[in-house]
CSV table of C-alpha atoms in Angstrom, one decimal:
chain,number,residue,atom,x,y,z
F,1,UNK,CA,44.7,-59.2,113.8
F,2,UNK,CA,44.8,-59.8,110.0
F,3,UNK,CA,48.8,-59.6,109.4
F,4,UNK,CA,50.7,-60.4,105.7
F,5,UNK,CA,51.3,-63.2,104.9
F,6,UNK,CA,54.6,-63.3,103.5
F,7,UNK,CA,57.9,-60.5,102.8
F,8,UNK,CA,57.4,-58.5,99.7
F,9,UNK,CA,60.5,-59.0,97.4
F,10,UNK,CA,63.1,-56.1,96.9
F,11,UNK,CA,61.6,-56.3,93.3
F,12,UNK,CA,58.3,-55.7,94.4
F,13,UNK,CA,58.8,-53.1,96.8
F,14,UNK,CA,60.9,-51.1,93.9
F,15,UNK,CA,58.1,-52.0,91.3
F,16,UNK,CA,55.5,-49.7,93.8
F,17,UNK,CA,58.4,-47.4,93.7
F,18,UNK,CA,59.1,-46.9,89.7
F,19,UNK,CA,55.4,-44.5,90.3
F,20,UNK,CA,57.0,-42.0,92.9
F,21,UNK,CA,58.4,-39.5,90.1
F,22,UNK,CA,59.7,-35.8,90.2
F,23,UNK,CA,57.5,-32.9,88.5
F,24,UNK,CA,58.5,-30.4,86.4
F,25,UNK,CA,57.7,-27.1,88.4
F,26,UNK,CA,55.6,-25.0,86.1
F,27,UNK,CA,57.9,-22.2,84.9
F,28,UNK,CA,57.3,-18.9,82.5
F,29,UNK,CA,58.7,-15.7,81.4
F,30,UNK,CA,58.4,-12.7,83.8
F,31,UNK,CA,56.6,-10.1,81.7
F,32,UNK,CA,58.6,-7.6,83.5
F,33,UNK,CA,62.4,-8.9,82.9
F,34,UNK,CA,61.9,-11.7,81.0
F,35,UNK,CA,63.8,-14.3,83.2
F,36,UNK,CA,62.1,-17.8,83.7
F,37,UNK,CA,60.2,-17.7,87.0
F,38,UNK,CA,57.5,-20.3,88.9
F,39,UNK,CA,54.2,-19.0,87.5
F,40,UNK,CA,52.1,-17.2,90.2
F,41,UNK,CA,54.6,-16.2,92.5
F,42,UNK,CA,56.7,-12.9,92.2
F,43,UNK,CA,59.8,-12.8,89.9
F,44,UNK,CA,62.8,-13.2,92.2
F,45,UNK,CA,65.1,-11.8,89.7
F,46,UNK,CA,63.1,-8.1,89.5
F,47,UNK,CA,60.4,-8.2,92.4
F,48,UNK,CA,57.5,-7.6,89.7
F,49,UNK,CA,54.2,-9.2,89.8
F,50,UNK,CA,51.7,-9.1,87.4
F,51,UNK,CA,53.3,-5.7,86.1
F,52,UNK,CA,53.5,-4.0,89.7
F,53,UNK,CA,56.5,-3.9,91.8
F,54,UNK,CA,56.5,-5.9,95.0
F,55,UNK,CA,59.9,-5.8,96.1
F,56,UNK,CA,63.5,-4.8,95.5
F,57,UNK,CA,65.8,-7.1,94.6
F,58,UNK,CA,69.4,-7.0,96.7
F,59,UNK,CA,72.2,-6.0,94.9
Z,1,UNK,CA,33.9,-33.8,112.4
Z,2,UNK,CA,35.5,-30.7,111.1
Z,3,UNK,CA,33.2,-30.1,108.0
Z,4,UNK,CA,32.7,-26.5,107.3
Z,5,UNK,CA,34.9,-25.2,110.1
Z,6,UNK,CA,36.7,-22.1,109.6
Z,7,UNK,CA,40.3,-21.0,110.0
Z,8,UNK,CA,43.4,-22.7,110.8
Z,9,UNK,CA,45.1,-23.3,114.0
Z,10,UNK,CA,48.4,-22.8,112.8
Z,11,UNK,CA,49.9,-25.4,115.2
Z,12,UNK,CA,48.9,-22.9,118.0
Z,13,UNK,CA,46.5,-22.6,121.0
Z,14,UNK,CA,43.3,-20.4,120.9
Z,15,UNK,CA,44.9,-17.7,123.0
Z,16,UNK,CA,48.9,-18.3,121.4
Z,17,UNK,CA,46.8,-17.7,117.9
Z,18,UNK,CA,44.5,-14.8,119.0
Z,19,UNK,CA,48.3,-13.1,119.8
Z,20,UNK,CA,50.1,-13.9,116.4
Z,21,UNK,CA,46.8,-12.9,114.4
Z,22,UNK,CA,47.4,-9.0,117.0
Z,23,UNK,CA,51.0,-9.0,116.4
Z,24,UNK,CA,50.7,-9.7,112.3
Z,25,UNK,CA,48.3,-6.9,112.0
Z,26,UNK,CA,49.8,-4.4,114.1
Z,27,UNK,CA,52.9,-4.8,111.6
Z,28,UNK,CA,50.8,-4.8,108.9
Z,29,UNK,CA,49.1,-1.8,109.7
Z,30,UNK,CA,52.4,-0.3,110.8
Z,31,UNK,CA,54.7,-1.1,107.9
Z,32,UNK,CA,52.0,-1.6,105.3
Z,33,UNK,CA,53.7,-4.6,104.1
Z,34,UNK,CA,55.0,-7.4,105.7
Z,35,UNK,CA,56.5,-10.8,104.4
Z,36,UNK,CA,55.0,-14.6,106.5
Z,37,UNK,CA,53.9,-17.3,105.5
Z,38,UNK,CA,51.3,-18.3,103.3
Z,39,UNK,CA,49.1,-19.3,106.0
Z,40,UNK,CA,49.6,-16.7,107.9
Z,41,UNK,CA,49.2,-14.4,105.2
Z,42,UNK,CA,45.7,-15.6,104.5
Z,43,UNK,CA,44.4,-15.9,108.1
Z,44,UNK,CA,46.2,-12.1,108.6
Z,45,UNK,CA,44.5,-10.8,105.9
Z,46,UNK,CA,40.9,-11.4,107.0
Z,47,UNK,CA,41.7,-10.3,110.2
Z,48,UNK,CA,42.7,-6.7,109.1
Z,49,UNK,CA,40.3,-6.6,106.6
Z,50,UNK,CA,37.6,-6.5,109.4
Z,51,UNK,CA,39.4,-4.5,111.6
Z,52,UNK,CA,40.1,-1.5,108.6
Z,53,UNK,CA,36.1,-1.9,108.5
Z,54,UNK,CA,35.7,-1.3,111.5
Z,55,UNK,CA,37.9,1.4,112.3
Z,56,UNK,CA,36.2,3.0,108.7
Z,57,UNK,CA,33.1,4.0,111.2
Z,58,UNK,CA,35.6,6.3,112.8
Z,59,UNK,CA,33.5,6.7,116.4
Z,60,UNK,CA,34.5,6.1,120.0
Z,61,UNK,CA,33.5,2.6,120.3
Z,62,UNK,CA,35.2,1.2,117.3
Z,63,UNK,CA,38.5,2.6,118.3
Z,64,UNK,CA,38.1,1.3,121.7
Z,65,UNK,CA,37.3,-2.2,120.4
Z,66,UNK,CA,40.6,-1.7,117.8
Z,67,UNK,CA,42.4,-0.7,120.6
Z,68,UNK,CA,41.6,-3.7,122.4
Z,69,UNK,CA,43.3,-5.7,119.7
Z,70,UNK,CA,46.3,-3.4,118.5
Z,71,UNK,CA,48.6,-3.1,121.2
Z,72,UNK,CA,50.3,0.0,119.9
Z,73,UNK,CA,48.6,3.6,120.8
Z,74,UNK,CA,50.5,5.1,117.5
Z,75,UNK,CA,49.9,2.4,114.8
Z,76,UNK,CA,45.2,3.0,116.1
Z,77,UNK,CA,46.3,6.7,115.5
Z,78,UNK,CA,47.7,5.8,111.8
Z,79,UNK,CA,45.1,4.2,110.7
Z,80,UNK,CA,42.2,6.2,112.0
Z,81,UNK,CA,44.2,9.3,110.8
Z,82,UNK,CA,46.4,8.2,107.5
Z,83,UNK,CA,45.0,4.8,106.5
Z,84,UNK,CA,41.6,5.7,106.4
Z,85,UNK,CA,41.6,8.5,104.4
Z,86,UNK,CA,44.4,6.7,102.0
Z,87,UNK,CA,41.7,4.1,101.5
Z,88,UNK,CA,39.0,6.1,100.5
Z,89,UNK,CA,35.6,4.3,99.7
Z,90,UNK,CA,36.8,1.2,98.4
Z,91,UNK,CA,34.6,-1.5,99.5
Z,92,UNK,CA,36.7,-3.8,101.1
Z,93,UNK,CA,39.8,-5.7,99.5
Z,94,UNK,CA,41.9,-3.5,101.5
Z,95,UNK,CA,44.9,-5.9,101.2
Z,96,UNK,CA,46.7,-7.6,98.3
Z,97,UNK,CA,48.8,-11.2,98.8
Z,98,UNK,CA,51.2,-12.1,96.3
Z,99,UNK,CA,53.5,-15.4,96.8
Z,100,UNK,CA,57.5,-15.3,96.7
Z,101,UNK,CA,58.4,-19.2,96.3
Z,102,UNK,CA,59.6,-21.6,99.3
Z,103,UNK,CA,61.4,-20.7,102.5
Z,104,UNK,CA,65.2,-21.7,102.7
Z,105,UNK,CA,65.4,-24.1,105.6
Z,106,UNK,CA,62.0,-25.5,105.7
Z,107,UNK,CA,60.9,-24.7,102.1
Z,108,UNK,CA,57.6,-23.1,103.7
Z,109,UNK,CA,55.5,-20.8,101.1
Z,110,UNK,CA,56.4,-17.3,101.4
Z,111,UNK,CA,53.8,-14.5,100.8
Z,112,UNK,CA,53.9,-10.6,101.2
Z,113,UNK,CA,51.1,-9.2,102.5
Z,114,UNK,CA,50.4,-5.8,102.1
Z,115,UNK,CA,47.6,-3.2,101.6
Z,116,UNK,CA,46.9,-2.1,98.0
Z,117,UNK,CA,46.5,1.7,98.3
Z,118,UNK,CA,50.3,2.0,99.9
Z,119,UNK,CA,52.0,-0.4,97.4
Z,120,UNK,CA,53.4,2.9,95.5
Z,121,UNK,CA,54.2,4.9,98.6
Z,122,UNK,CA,56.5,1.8,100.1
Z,123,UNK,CA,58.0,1.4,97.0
Z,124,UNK,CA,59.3,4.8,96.7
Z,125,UNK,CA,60.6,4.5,99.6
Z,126,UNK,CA,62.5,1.2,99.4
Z,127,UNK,CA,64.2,2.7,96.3
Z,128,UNK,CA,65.4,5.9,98.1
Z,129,UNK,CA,67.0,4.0,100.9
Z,130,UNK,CA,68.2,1.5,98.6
Z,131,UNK,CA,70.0,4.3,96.2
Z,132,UNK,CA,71.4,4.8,100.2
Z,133,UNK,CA,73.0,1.7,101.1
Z,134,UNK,CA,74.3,1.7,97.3
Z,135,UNK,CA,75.6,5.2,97.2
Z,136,UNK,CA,77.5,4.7,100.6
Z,137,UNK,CA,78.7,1.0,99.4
Z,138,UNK,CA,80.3,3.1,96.7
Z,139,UNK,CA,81.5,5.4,98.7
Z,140,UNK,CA,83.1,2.7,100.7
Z,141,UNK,CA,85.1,1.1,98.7
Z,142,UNK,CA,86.6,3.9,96.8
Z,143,UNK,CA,88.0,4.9,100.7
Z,144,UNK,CA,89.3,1.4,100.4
Z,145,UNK,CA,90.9,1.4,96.8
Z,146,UNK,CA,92.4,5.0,98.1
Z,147,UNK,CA,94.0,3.4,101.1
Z,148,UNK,CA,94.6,0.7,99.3
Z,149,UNK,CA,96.6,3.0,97.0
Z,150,UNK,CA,98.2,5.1,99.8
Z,151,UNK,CA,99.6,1.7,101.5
Z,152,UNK,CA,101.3,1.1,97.7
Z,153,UNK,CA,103.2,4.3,97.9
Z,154,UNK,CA,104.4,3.9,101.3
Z,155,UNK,CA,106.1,0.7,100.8
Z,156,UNK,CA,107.5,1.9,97.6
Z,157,UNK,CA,108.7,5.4,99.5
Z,158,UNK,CA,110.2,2.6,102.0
Z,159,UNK,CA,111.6,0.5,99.5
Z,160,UNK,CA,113.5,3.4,97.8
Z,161,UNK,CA,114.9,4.9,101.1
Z,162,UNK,CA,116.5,1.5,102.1
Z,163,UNK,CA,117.9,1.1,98.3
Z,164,UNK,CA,119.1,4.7,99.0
């Protein structure tokens, strides 16, 4: 069975690793309350998606 | 190969997912809305669709074959008698899916899933027993502030008598 050959280095491994980065989750304005929420899902803050209620917000 | 196979299995056996795909459209159909998964959500919703197609033919045999599905005597008579005639002739698309954001826990998607002609009425409802729970929260703690108040007077009442 074909195996390496030698250890990778800490450096090396960690070079891979410097690709392996965090997104920015894509957020916009709710057209309903105007509080920043993920785009396609419904507002958390108000319930409202894409101008129709789905839900009541506790409190 | 799986190419072109369609579904999902959920994680679940044939006859554990036949059950959860029965018992997510019997709430459906009961509540009009319900909140799953993503996943769920999507596989539900084809599921119901054909069953509110069905049941649309409003004869013997396609209530028998609903009734085979839907466990509940009461939630077949809803929706030959109510959700029916709520739907009208719309030609399909009897249910709407709109996603919520990750799952506290194990950061699963969230959907609701709910059919489109009873968004309104469920709404209206949802308010009035919200204005409810908020009236009687009210209610609450003005009883408490009261007591609250009452507990005050007593220990000054005490207080004076052992001064007097």
């Amino acid at each position: 069975m074909p195996n390496p050959k030698r250890r990778w280095s800490k450096s090396r491994r960690d070079k891979h690793r410097t690709h392996y980065k965090a997104t920015v989750p894509s957020m916009g304005k709710c057209s309903n309350c105007g509080e920043l929420k993920l785009t396609h899902r419904a507002c958390p803050s108000c319930g409202y998606y894409n101008e129709r209620s789905m839900f009541l917000p506790k409190s | 190969m799986r190419h072109r196979v369609r579904g999902r299995k959920l994680g679940r056996t044939a006859s554990h997912r036949a059950a959860l795909l029965n018992s997510l459209a019997t709430a459906l159909l009961k509540h009009k809305r319900i909140q799953t998964t993503l996943p769920k959500a999507k596989e539900a919703r084809s599921y119901v669709e054909t069953l509110i197609t069905k049941a649309r033919k409003n004869d013997l045999h396609s209530r028998r074959q609903i009734m085979s599905v839907i466990n509940d005597k009461e939630v077949v008579k809803e929706l030959f008698n109510e959700i029916i005639k709520k739907i009208g002739d719309r030609p399909g698309g009897y249910t709407r899916i709109v996603k919520l954001g990750n799952r506290m826990g194990d950061d699963a998607e969230m959907a609701i899933l709910e059919l489109v002609d009873f968004n309104d009425v469920i709404n209206a409802k949802a308010e009035e027993h919200k204005e409810k729970r908020e009236a009687k929260a009210k209610a609450k703690k003005e009883n408490q502030e009261k007591e609250v108040a009452e507990e005050a007077n007593v220990v000054e009442e005490t207080a004076a008598k052992e001064v007097n």
